[in-house]
Structures are given as C-alpha cells and as structure tokens.
Amino acid sequence: NAADQRNFSHRLLKRLSAEQLLDAVLSATGTPHKLTNVYNGKVQPHERIVEMSPSRFRGDDWYVLQAFGKPLRVQSCDCERSASPSLGQSLYLYNDEQLMAKIADPAGRIQKLVDAKTVAPRIVEELYLVALSRLPTKDEADRTAEFLKTAASPAEGFHDVLWSLLNRQEFIINR
C-alpha cells in the first residue's frame, strides 16, 4: 500500500504549516513571538500563532509566516496557502538574524538552562526533545558532546546545537 494516498493506510509526511513552524521555533527557543495585529494591535505575547485569527500582522516574525506560505485570506478556501519549498525558507533556517537572535536570546531556553547550571548532557536531551520530540541517539549524543568540547563557550556550543536541530528535515516535517 505504499502508493495508497487514501483511507489512512499509512502515515504521510507533510511539511509544517507556516503557523506551526513559527510556533515550533518559538517553543524550541523559549522566546515569545514578535507580532502585532495590523488592525487592532491586540496580540497576546505568549499566544500561539496557530490560534490567532487575523491574517495580517506586523513585526519581526511576519516575514517567517509569509516565507512559509501563510495566506492573506483573500479567498474563502485554503487553496491560497502555498506548500512549495523556496529559497527564502532555506535562508531563514540557515542564517536569518532574527532566528539567530531567538536562539541566543538572554531570556531564552538555552540561557536559562546554562544559568541553572544544568549539566551538558541534560541540556542536549532537552534541546532534542523540544526540537525533534525525541531523545538523541547514542551516536548523536556522543558527537554532540565532542562538538561541545570545541565550542568557544558552553552557551555558544548549545546555540549551534539548537541551530543545527532546527535545520534538520526532521524538524519541519510533520510525522
């Protein structure tokens, strides 16, 4: 039934929607979104993007929603949504300064873990859990530990680890 696309005979891999992807990035980095509603400006800072009804926002995170295909809702169907991969999407995940700022945020997840003096293996496990919803394999944990020994500082090493996890196909694919 490998070619079967109906009747839920097996799971189909599907890319996260723009809203889901931004929520996942915010959850993994432990930072709030930077959006305001164009019309009334009332957006709660810790509200999930997927729960927001407005289609037009302002703020640093609006670019992410546009790049990953959030529709402007000028039509009454979901056919307006784009699911095609693009260069802008890759560039956002590879080197966007807003994404890097979220990862290195002084009030973000990594800094809180480092400040709490959490041991490195536990931080790595937490980063895998929040980014990929699984623990690292033995090989991944060993390779990450080796990498962290070469980092300029523990925090910078963990920033790179989280950045690499956000760039895995496993992160943006709904399984």
PDB file of C-alpha atoms in Angstrom, residues 19 55 69-82:
ATOM      1  CA  GLU A  19       1.989  28.932  11.776  1.00  0.00           C
ATOM      2  CA  SER A  55      -4.274  37.175   8.652  1.00  0.00           C
ATOM      3  CA  GLY A  69       3.200  30.255   2.895  1.00  0.00           C
ATOM      4  CA  LYS A  70       0.681  31.755   5.331  1.00  0.00           C
ATOM      5  CA  PRO A  71      -2.186  33.003   3.158  1.00  0.00           C
ATOM      6  CA  LEU A  72      -3.567  36.515   3.386  1.00  0.00           C
ATOM      7  CA  ARG A  73      -7.080  35.012   3.406  1.00  0.00           C
ATOM      8  CA  VAL A  74      -8.440  36.958   0.466  1.00  0.00           C
ATOM      9  CA  GLN A  75     -10.176  33.768  -0.683  1.00  0.00           C
ATOM     10  CA  SER A  76     -12.505  31.643   1.403  1.00  0.00           C
ATOM     11  CA  CYS A  77     -10.591  28.392   0.924  1.00  0.00           C
ATOM     12  CA  ASP A  78      -7.247  27.034   2.000  1.00  0.00           C
ATOM     13  CA  CYS A  79      -6.206  26.751  -1.652  1.00  0.00           C
ATOM     14  CA  GLU A  80      -4.467  30.100  -1.245  1.00  0.00           C
ATOM     15  CA  ARG A  81      -1.872  28.508   1.075  1.00  0.00           C
ATOM     16  CA  SER A  82       1.446  27.648  -0.541  1.00  0.00           C
TER      17      SER A  82
END
